[in-house]
XYZ file of C-alpha atoms in Angstrom:
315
model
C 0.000 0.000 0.000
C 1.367 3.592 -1.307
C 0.548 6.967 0.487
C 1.103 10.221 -0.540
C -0.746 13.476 0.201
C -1.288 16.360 -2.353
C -0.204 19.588 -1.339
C -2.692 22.034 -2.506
C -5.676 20.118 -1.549
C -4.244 17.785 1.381
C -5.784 14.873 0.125
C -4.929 11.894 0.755
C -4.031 9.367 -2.533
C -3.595 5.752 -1.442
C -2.267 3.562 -4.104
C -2.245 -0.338 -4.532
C 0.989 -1.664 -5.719
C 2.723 -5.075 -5.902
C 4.232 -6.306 -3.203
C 8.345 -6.273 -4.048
C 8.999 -9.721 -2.469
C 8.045 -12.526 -1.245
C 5.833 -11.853 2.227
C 5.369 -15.509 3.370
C 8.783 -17.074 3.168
C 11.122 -19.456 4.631
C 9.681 -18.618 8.309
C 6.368 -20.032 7.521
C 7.422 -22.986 5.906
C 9.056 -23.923 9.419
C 6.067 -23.006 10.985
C 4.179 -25.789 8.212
C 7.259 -28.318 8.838
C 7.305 -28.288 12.428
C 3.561 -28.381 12.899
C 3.234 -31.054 10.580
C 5.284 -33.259 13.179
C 3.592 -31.831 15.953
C 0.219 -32.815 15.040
C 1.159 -35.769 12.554
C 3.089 -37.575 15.654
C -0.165 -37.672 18.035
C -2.130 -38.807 14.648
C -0.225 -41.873 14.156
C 0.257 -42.683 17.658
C -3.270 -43.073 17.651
C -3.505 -45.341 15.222
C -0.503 -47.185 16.545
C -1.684 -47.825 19.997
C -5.545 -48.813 18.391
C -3.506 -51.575 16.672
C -0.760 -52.926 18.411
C -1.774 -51.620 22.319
C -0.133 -49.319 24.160
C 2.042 -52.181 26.268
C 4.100 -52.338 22.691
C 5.364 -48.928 22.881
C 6.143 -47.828 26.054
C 7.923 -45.452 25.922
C 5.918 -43.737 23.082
C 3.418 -42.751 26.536
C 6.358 -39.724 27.292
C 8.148 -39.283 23.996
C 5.521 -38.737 21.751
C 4.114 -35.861 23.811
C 7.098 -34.311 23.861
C 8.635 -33.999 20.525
C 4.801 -32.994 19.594
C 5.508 -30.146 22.193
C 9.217 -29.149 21.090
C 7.783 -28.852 17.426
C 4.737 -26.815 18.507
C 6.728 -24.452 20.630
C 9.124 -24.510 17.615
C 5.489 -23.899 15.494
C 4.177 -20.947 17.750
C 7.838 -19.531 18.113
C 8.170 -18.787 14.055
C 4.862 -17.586 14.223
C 5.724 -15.235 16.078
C 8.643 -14.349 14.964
C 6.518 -13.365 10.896
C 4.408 -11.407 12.601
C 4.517 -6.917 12.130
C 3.386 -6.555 15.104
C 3.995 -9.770 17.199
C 2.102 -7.694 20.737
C -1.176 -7.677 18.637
C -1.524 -11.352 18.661
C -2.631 -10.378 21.924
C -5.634 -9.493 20.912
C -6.899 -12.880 19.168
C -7.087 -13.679 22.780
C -8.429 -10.852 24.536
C -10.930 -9.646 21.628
C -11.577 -12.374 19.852
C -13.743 -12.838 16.458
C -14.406 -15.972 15.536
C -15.512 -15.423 12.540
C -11.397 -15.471 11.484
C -10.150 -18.299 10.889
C -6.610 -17.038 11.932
C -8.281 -16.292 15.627
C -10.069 -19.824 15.305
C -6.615 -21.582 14.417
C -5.030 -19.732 17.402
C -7.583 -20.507 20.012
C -7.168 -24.270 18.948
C -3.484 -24.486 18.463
C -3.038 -22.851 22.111
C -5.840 -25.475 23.585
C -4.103 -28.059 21.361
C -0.194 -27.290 22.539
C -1.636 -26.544 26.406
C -3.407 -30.268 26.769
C -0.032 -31.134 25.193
C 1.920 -30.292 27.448
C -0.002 -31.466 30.293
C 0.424 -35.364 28.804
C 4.231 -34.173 28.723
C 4.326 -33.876 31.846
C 2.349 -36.726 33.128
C 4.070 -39.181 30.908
C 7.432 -37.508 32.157
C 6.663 -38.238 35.954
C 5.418 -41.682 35.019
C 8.497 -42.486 33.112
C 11.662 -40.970 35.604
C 11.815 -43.128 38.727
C 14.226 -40.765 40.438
C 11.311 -38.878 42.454
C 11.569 -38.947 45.522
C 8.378 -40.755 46.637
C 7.605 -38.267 48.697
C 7.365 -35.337 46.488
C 4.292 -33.781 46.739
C 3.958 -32.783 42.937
C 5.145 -36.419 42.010
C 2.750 -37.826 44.190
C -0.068 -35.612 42.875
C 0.680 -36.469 39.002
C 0.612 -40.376 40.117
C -2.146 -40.177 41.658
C -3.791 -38.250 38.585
C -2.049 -40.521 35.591
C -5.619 -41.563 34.047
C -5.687 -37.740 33.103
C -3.546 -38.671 30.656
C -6.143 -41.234 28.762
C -8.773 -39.008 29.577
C -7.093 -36.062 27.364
C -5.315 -38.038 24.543
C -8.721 -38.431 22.693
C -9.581 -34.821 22.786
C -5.419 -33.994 21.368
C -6.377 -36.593 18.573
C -9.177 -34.308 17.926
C -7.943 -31.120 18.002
C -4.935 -32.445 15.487
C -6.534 -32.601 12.515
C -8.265 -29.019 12.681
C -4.884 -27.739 13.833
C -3.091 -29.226 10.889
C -5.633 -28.281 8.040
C -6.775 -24.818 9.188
C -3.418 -23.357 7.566
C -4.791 -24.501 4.110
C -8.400 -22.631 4.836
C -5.452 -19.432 5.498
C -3.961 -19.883 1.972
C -7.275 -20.542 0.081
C -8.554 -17.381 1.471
C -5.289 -15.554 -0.135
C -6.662 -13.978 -3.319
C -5.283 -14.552 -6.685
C -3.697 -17.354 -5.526
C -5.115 -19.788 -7.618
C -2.840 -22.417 -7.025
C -3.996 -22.374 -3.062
C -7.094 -24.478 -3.554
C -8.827 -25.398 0.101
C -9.495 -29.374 -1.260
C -5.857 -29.866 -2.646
C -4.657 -27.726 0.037
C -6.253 -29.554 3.019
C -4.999 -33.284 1.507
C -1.959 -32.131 1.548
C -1.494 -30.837 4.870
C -3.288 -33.830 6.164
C -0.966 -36.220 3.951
C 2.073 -33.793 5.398
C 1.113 -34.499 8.948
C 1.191 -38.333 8.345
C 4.027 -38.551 6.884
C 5.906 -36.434 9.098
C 4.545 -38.274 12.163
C 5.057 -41.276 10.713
C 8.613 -40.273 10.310
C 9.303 -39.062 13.687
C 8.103 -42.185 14.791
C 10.468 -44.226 12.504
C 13.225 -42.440 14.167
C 12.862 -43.489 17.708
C 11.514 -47.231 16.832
C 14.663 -49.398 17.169
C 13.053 -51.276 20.697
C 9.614 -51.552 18.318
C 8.955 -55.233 16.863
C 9.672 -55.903 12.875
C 5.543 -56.023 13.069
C 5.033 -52.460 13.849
C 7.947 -51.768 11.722
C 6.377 -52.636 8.916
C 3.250 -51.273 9.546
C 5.157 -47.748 10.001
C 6.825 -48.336 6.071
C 3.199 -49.133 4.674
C 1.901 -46.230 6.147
C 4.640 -43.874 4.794
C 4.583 -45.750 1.478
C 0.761 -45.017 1.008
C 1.527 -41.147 2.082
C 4.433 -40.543 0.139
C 3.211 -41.979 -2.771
C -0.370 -40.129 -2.339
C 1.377 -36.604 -1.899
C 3.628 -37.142 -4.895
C 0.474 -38.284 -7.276
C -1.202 -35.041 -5.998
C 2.221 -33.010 -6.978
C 2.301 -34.287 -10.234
C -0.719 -33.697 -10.752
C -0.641 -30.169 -10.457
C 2.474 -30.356 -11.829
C 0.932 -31.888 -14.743
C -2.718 -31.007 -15.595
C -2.923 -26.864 -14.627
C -4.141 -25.757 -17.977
C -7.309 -25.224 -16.358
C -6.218 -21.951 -14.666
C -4.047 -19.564 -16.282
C -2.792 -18.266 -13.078
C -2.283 -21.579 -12.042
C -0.231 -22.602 -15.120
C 1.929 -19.143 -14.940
C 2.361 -20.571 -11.358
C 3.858 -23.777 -11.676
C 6.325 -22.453 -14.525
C 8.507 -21.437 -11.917
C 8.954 -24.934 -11.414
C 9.050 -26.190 -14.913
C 12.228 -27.207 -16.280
C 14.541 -23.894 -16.487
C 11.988 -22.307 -13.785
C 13.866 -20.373 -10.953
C 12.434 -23.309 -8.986
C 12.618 -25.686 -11.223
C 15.652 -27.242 -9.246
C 14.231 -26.815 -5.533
C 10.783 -28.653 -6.896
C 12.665 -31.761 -8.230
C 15.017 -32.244 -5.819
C 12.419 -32.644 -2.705
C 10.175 -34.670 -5.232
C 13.358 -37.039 -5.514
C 14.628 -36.730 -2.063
C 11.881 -36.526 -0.016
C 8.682 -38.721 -2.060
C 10.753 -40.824 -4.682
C 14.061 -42.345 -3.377
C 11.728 -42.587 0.337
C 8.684 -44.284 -1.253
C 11.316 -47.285 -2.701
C 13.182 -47.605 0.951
C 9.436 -48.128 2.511
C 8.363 -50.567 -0.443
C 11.795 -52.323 0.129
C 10.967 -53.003 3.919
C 7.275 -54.280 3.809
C 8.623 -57.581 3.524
C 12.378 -58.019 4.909
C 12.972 -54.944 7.590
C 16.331 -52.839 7.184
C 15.927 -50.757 10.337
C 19.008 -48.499 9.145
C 17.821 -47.893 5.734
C 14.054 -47.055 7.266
C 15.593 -44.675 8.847
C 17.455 -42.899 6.411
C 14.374 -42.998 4.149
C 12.428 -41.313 7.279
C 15.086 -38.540 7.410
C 15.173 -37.997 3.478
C 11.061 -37.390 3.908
C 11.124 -34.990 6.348
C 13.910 -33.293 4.699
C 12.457 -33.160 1.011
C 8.841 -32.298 2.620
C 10.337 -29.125 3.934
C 11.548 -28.432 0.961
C 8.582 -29.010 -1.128
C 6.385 -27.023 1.683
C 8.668 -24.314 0.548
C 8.507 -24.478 -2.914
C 4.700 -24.537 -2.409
C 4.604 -21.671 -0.999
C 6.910 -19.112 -2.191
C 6.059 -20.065 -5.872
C 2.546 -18.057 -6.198
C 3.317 -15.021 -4.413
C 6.099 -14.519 -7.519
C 3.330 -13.562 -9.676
C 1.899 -10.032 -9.529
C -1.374 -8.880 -8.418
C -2.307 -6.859 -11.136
């Protein structure tokens, strides 16, 4: 927005202009990547424990609460850090409308990260054995550890409206065609997944070659979902001019040309093969390299995804 005022008449002229740069940049794609795992983690727990029972992953109780609030914090912290004016965020809080669905993702992702934290701590307590057994706070938490059962459904709940509300925030972006709300919300679902579903591969070597498995179908099915939704995008944008002017930044010779491919390769490819690969004979090493190649190339194609439609201009 341009402002000048005229002299002889003091009027005001405001002028709409493009924006010089990219606005939403490499800060928000963090904030994407990290609640991805935040909310993808407590997802596939879920689905874990409804299969196997908890008793096969105990440790999961205190771990998975905790990396889901390290990459919340991490979430909420780059939030933060985009905003102008980081003191107004205050005000989602204090005068709310709920009628935005920034306020609306802010008000869950708080309730979301608090009951979080609360399972953090109770699985914490339950897991260290060096309180004294008469500490009063240890005692308390004990004493309340079916809290932490009687929350985890709600977290499950609040996950998936914490992960997809970011895609109702793009779609709302005008002339940005290539933001659609159905696309947008698969993928951040399928982004959760298979972030979670990495994490979890990560801290699985006292899991069983059973749930093993189960963890490279799941990130097979994801990976290769996400990358069919890519391509087609990728592929079949005539439809929308804008959309098509879009994605020629990552044509071959686009400025992004190079960034697209490599987190297709990286992250959905080269992954999707090391997960097929261990369906049937499990290579706990290579799983694991495959999980850290998925989380890399997804923040790289969250990036891409992003920065690519704000290149065009608004006139």
């Amino acid at each position: 927005m341009s402002e000048h005022i005229i002299s002889a008449t003091n009027a005001v002229v405001t002028l709409d202009v493009a924006l010089p740069s990219i606005i939403w940049g490499t800060i928000i794609t963090v904030n994407m990547w990290a609640k991805s795992i935040g909310t993808g983690i407590v997802l596939v727990t879920a689905y874990l424990w409804f299969r196997h029972g908890k008793e096969s992953t105990p440790a999961l109780r205190w771990m998975m609460p905790v990396i889901s609030f390290v990459a919340l914090n991490i979430f909420l912290l780059f939030t933060l850090i985009d905003l102008h004016q980081p003191y107004r965020m205050i005000n989602i809080f204090l005068h709310p409308h709920f009628t935005s669905s920034i306020t609306v993702g802010a008000w869950m992702a708080s309730l979301f990260t608090g009951l979080i934290t609360l399972m953090a701590m109770i699985g914490l307590f339950d897991h260290f054995k060096n309180f004294r057994e008469d500490c009063p706070i240890a005692k308390k938490v004990r004493a309340k550890s079916g809290l932490y059962e009687k929350v985890f459904p709600f977290v499950v709940f609040l996950a998936i409206p914490v992960t997809l509300y970011t895609a109702i925030i793009m779609a709302q972006s005008s002339a940005r065609e290539l933001w659609q709300t159905p696309a947008e919300m698969a993928q951040m679902l399928l982004a959760a997944i298979m972030a979670g579903t990495a994490s979890l591969i990560l801290i699985s070597s006292s899991w069983s070659d059973e749930i093993k498995k189960n963890m490279a179908f799941i990130l097979s099915i994801v990976l290769f979902m996400s990358f069919s939704m890519y391509m087609g995008e990728y592929f079949f944008s005539y439809k929308s001019a804008e959309a098509e002017a879009t994605l020629a930044f990552v044509h071959l010779g686009g400025a992004y040309s190079f960034e697209f491919w490599f987190a297709m390769i990286i992250g959905f490819v080269i992954p999707f093969v090391i997960a097929v690969l261990n369906l049937k004979n499990i290579n706990p090493k290579l799983l694991k390299i495959g999980a850290i190649l998925a989380l890399v190339g997804l923040f790289f194609a969250k990036d891409v995804w992003l920065k690519i439609p704000q290149m065009l201009p608004l006139s």
